[in-house]
Amino acid sequence: MTNRLNELRIKIKTLGSSKVAKTMQWFFKTGKGEYGEGDVFAGLKVPTQRKLAKEFKDLSLNDLKVLLSSPVHEERLIALFILVSKYEKGDEKEKEIIFLFYLKNKKSANNWDLVDLSAPKIVGKHLLHEDKSILLKLSESKNLWERRIAILSTYEFIRNGKFDTTLKIAGKLLNDKHDLIHKAVGWMLREVGKRNLAVEEKFLKNNYKKMPRTMLRYAIEKFPEAKRKKYLQGKI
């Protein structure tokens, strides 16, 4: 362990709050059989973690790999924040290295916040103008978080007016059993609709009757009330 990494870990431990940690353990569903089972929290809020990521942005990939392997949630999130920063500031070669590093260590992004705050900004940005088949493959994974990485990475495509991959992955995840995927897909469909309502509605009209209820509710959240009711009642 390098001195800088040790310094960061000491700060995380010092700044942590047992009260905040207890709340986070409940919020991120760490109980037996829940999606975050066994996750450990130091008790730092996100703004504090962002400040620490900025302060320790010079950590090497080797140090970040150690953090990503940590059982402590905040250590993994801080590592991901630093990776995002390195990606954004890197040249093309550095971006490729960080993208591949992220994929190699993707098992460490094992809660929804870890995925949502990193995948679009690294995987999504890197694949914006590249082959996206890896996302289709991840969408078929048995691992919940890999499927969430697949759909959340398309957020960057949506921001750039590219909807095809989102819709393909949404179609593949229509029968997913997990609530966190239902929410993620519905959210991304809603984001598509913000940019092009016709595209979202075309997808919905073809699929809304077989969509999980949560997915549909998220997708139509911003629709006028009358239209929302028609979708929910199956009368479109």
GROMACS .gro file of C-alpha atoms in nm:
model
  236
    1MET     CA    1   0.000   0.000   0.000
    2THR     CA    2   0.140   0.340  -0.096
    3ASN     CA    3   0.155   0.629   0.148
    4ARG     CA    4  -0.110   0.820  -0.048
    5LEU     CA    5  -0.350   0.528  -0.041
    6ASN     CA    6  -0.290   0.480   0.330
    7GLU     CA    7  -0.353   0.852   0.385
    8LEU     CA    8  -0.684   0.830   0.201
    9ARG     CA    9  -0.798   0.530   0.399
   10ILE     CA   10  -0.716   0.704   0.725
   11LYS     CA   11  -0.923   1.006   0.618
   12ILE     CA   12  -1.216   0.785   0.518
   13LYS     CA   13  -1.208   0.619   0.858
   14THR     CA   14  -1.169   0.951   1.043
   15LEU     CA   15  -1.447   1.130   0.855
   16GLY     CA   16  -1.688   0.838   0.874
   17SER     CA   17  -1.999   0.843   1.089
   18SER     CA   18  -2.150   0.530   1.241
   19LYS     CA   19  -2.493   0.696   1.227
   20VAL     CA   20  -2.460   0.770   0.856
   21ALA     CA   21  -2.320   0.420   0.797
   22LYS     CA   22  -2.623   0.262   0.961
   23THR     CA   23  -2.860   0.466   0.743
   24MET     CA   24  -2.665   0.372   0.430
   25GLN     CA   25  -2.673   0.003   0.519
   26TRP     CA   26  -3.051   0.026   0.525
   27PHE     CA   27  -3.077   0.248   0.215
   28PHE     CA   28  -2.855   0.027   0.001
   29LYS     CA   29  -3.025  -0.295   0.111
   30THR     CA   30  -2.734  -0.476   0.276
   31GLY     CA   31  -2.942  -0.728   0.468
   32LYS     CA   32  -2.939  -1.103   0.409
   33GLY     CA   33  -3.085  -1.186   0.068
   34GLU     CA   34  -3.098  -0.821  -0.041
   35TYR     CA   35  -2.915  -0.689  -0.345
   36GLY     CA   36  -2.643  -0.517  -0.140
   37GLU     CA   37  -2.596  -0.802   0.105
   38GLY     CA   38  -2.270  -0.774   0.297
   39ASP     CA   39  -2.174  -0.426   0.175
   40VAL     CA   40  -1.984  -0.230   0.439
   41PHE     CA   41  -2.009   0.146   0.491
   42ALA     CA   42  -1.773   0.391   0.658
   43GLY     CA   43  -2.047   0.653   0.678
   44LEU     CA   44  -1.940   0.930   0.437
   45LYS     CA   45  -2.189   1.131   0.235
   46VAL     CA   46  -2.134   1.170  -0.140
   47PRO     CA   47  -2.013   1.535  -0.136
   48THR     CA   48  -1.738   1.435   0.108
   49GLN     CA   49  -1.642   1.143  -0.113
   50ARG     CA   50  -1.621   1.372  -0.415
   51LYS     CA   51  -1.390   1.606  -0.225
   52LEU     CA   52  -1.165   1.317  -0.127
   53ALA     CA   53  -1.161   1.192  -0.487
   54LYS     CA   54  -1.047   1.535  -0.599
   55GLU     CA   55  -0.781   1.551  -0.329
   56PHE     CA   56  -0.646   1.206  -0.415
   57LYS     CA   57  -0.688   1.222  -0.792
   58ASP     CA   58  -0.318   1.136  -0.832
   59LEU     CA   59  -0.362   0.778  -0.707
   60SER     CA   60  -0.225   0.521  -0.950
   61LEU     CA   61  -0.432   0.251  -1.117
   62ASN     CA   62  -0.265   0.001  -0.886
   63ASP     CA   63  -0.390   0.196  -0.585
   64LEU     CA   64  -0.734   0.225  -0.741
   65LYS     CA   65  -0.744  -0.150  -0.797
   66VAL     CA   66  -0.682  -0.197  -0.424
   67LEU     CA   67  -0.967   0.041  -0.343
   68LEU     CA   68  -1.200  -0.128  -0.591
   69SER     CA   69  -1.132  -0.459  -0.418
   70SER     CA   70  -1.226  -0.313  -0.080
   71PRO     CA   71  -1.536  -0.431   0.108
   72VAL     CA   72  -1.594  -0.065   0.205
   73HIS     CA   73  -1.850   0.096  -0.025
   74GLU     CA   74  -1.704   0.446  -0.002
   75GLU     CA   75  -1.357   0.326  -0.098
   76ARG     CA   76  -1.498   0.173  -0.415
   77LEU     CA   77  -1.703   0.484  -0.499
   78ILE     CA   78  -1.411   0.720  -0.442
   79ALA     CA   79  -1.199   0.500  -0.670
   80LEU     CA   80  -1.469   0.523  -0.937
   81PHE     CA   81  -1.490   0.902  -0.900
   82ILE     CA   82  -1.112   0.921  -0.953
   83LEU     CA   83  -1.138   0.693  -1.257
   84VAL     CA   84  -1.407   0.916  -1.410
   85SER     CA   85  -1.185   1.221  -1.354
   86LYS     CA   86  -0.883   1.047  -1.507
   87TYR     CA   87  -1.092   0.943  -1.806
   88GLU     CA   88  -1.229   1.292  -1.865
   89LYS     CA   89  -0.882   1.449  -1.851
   90GLY     CA   90  -0.692   1.174  -2.032
   91ASP     CA   91  -0.572   1.162  -2.390
   92GLU     CA   92  -0.699   0.892  -2.626
   93LYS     CA   93  -0.446   0.635  -2.508
   94GLU     CA   94  -0.521   0.703  -2.142
   95LYS     CA   95  -0.896   0.684  -2.206
   96GLU     CA   96  -0.854   0.341  -2.364
   97ILE     CA   97  -0.649   0.220  -2.067
   98ILE     CA   98  -0.908   0.343  -1.817
   99PHE     CA   99  -1.198   0.199  -2.017
  100LEU     CA  100  -1.034  -0.144  -2.024
  101PHE     CA  101  -0.939  -0.113  -1.656
  102TYR     CA  102  -1.302  -0.035  -1.571
  103LEU     CA  103  -1.430  -0.338  -1.760
  104LYS     CA  104  -1.171  -0.562  -1.598
  105ASN     CA  105  -1.280  -0.442  -1.253
  106LYS     CA  106  -1.652  -0.401  -1.322
  107LYS     CA  107  -1.743  -0.653  -1.052
  108SER     CA  108  -1.650  -0.379  -0.801
  109ALA     CA  109  -1.937  -0.161  -0.928
  110ASN     CA  110  -2.178  -0.375  -0.733
  111ASN     CA  111  -2.448  -0.139  -0.619
  112TRP     CA  112  -2.670   0.095  -0.815
  113ASP     CA  113  -2.493   0.418  -0.719
  114LEU     CA  114  -2.155   0.273  -0.810
  115VAL     CA  115  -2.287   0.183  -1.155
  116ASP     CA  116  -2.488   0.498  -1.218
  117LEU     CA  117  -2.210   0.740  -1.123
  118SER     CA  118  -1.945   0.572  -1.336
  119ALA     CA  119  -2.073   0.360  -1.626
  120PRO     CA  120  -2.220   0.642  -1.840
  121LYS     CA  121  -1.911   0.859  -1.791
  122ILE     CA  122  -1.657   0.591  -1.877
  123VAL     CA  123  -1.819   0.306  -2.072
  124GLY     CA  124  -2.085   0.522  -2.235
  125LYS     CA  125  -1.848   0.798  -2.340
  126HIS     CA  126  -1.590   0.552  -2.468
  127LEU     CA  127  -1.838   0.361  -2.681
  128LEU     CA  128  -2.026   0.664  -2.814
  129HIS     CA  129  -1.865   0.631  -3.157
  130GLU     CA  130  -1.751   0.269  -3.124
  131ASP     CA  131  -1.897  -0.078  -3.158
  132LYS     CA  132  -2.151  -0.134  -2.883
  133SER     CA  133  -2.180  -0.513  -2.895
  134ILE     CA  134  -2.017  -0.545  -2.553
  135LEU     CA  135  -2.319  -0.372  -2.400
  136LEU     CA  136  -2.557  -0.615  -2.566
  137LYS     CA  137  -2.348  -0.897  -2.422
  138LEU     CA  138  -2.353  -0.742  -2.075
  139SER     CA  139  -2.731  -0.703  -2.098
  140GLU     CA  140  -2.752  -1.084  -2.116
  141SER     CA  141  -2.534  -1.137  -1.809
  142LYS     CA  142  -2.662  -1.328  -1.509
  143ASN     CA  143  -2.505  -1.057  -1.295
  144LEU     CA  144  -2.749  -0.781  -1.199
  145TRP     CA  145  -2.486  -0.508  -1.199
  146GLU     CA  146  -2.351  -0.598  -1.542
  147ARG     CA  147  -2.702  -0.569  -1.682
  148ARG     CA  148  -2.738  -0.230  -1.513
  149ILE     CA  149  -2.402  -0.119  -1.656
  150ALA     CA  150  -2.534  -0.216  -1.999
  151ILE     CA  151  -2.846   0.000  -1.986
  152LEU     CA  152  -2.697   0.290  -1.785
  153SER     CA  153  -2.401   0.323  -2.021
  154THR     CA  154  -2.647   0.418  -2.294
  155TYR     CA  155  -2.732   0.738  -2.103
  156GLU     CA  156  -2.438   0.902  -2.279
  157PHE     CA  157  -2.573   0.792  -2.616
  158ILE     CA  158  -2.914   0.936  -2.530
  159ARG     CA  159  -2.757   1.268  -2.436
  160ASN     CA  160  -2.608   1.272  -2.784
  161GLY     CA  161  -2.933   1.192  -2.962
  162LYS     CA  162  -2.852   0.826  -3.025
  163PHE     CA  163  -3.132   0.597  -2.910
  164ASP     CA  164  -3.094   0.267  -3.098
  165THR     CA  165  -2.875   0.089  -2.842
  166THR     CA  166  -3.095   0.196  -2.552
  167LEU     CA  167  -3.402   0.058  -2.728
  168LYS     CA  168  -3.228  -0.269  -2.819
  169ILE     CA  169  -3.115  -0.326  -2.463
  170ALA     CA  170  -3.452  -0.219  -2.323
  171GLY     CA  171  -3.614  -0.480  -2.546
  172LYS     CA  172  -3.376  -0.748  -2.420
  173LEU     CA  173  -3.449  -0.655  -2.058
  174LEU     CA  174  -3.829  -0.647  -2.080
  175ASN     CA  175  -3.852  -0.982  -1.904
  176ASP     CA  176  -3.584  -0.913  -1.644
  177LYS     CA  177  -3.685  -1.021  -1.296
  178HIS     CA  178  -3.510  -0.752  -1.092
  179ASP     CA  179  -3.674  -0.430  -0.980
  180LEU     CA  180  -3.347  -0.237  -1.017
  181ILE     CA  181  -3.339  -0.323  -1.386
  182HIS     CA  182  -3.705  -0.228  -1.428
  183LYS     CA  183  -3.628   0.113  -1.278
  184ALA     CA  184  -3.312   0.161  -1.485
  185VAL     CA  185  -3.478   0.072  -1.815
  186GLY     CA  186  -3.781   0.290  -1.741
  187TRP     CA  187  -3.552   0.578  -1.649
  188MET     CA  188  -3.355   0.550  -1.973
  189LEU     CA  189  -3.674   0.531  -2.178
  190ARG     CA  190  -3.795   0.845  -2.004
  191GLU     CA  191  -3.466   1.016  -2.096
  192VAL     CA  192  -3.518   0.913  -2.458
  193GLY     CA  193  -3.863   1.071  -2.443
  194LYS     CA  194  -3.722   1.399  -2.317
  195ARG     CA  195  -3.522   1.425  -2.641
  196ASN     CA  196  -3.764   1.257  -2.880
  197LEU     CA  197  -4.107   1.169  -2.748
  198ALA     CA  198  -4.211   0.999  -3.071
  199VAL     CA  199  -3.926   0.749  -3.042
  200GLU     CA  200  -4.015   0.663  -2.684
  201GLU     CA  201  -4.384   0.628  -2.759
  202LYS     CA  202  -4.321   0.404  -3.059
  203PHE     CA  203  -4.129   0.168  -2.830
  204LEU     CA  204  -4.392   0.191  -2.557
  205LYS     CA  205  -4.686   0.122  -2.789
  206ASN     CA  206  -4.516  -0.194  -2.908
  207ASN     CA  207  -4.416  -0.311  -2.561
  208TYR     CA  208  -4.604  -0.142  -2.277
  209LYS     CA  209  -4.854  -0.422  -2.221
  210LYS     CA  210  -4.575  -0.670  -2.147
  211MET     CA  211  -4.348  -0.433  -1.955
  212PRO     CA  212  -4.308  -0.475  -1.578
  213ARG     CA  213  -4.528  -0.220  -1.405
  214THR     CA  214  -4.236  -0.038  -1.240
  215MET     CA  215  -4.056  -0.006  -1.574
  216LEU     CA  216  -4.367   0.142  -1.735
  217ARG     CA  217  -4.429   0.384  -1.448
  218TYR     CA  218  -4.074   0.516  -1.468
  219ALA     CA  219  -4.097   0.550  -1.847
  220ILE     CA  220  -4.419   0.751  -1.844
  221GLU     CA  221  -4.354   0.950  -1.527
  222LYS     CA  222  -4.344   1.286  -1.709
  223PHE     CA  223  -4.642   1.221  -1.936
  224PRO     CA  224  -4.963   1.424  -1.887
  225GLU     CA  225  -5.187   1.258  -1.630
  226ALA     CA  226  -5.454   1.156  -1.881
  227LYS     CA  227  -5.201   0.983  -2.105
  228ARG     CA  228  -5.035   0.814  -1.807
  229LYS     CA  229  -5.369   0.665  -1.702
  230LYS     CA  230  -5.432   0.530  -2.051
  231TYR     CA  231  -5.098   0.352  -2.052
  232LEU     CA  232  -5.152   0.212  -1.704
  233GLN     CA  233  -5.501   0.098  -1.796
  234GLY     CA  234  -5.383  -0.060  -2.123
  235LYS     CA  235  -5.600   0.165  -2.336
  236ILE     CA  236  -5.345   0.319  -2.573
   0.00000   0.00000   0.00000
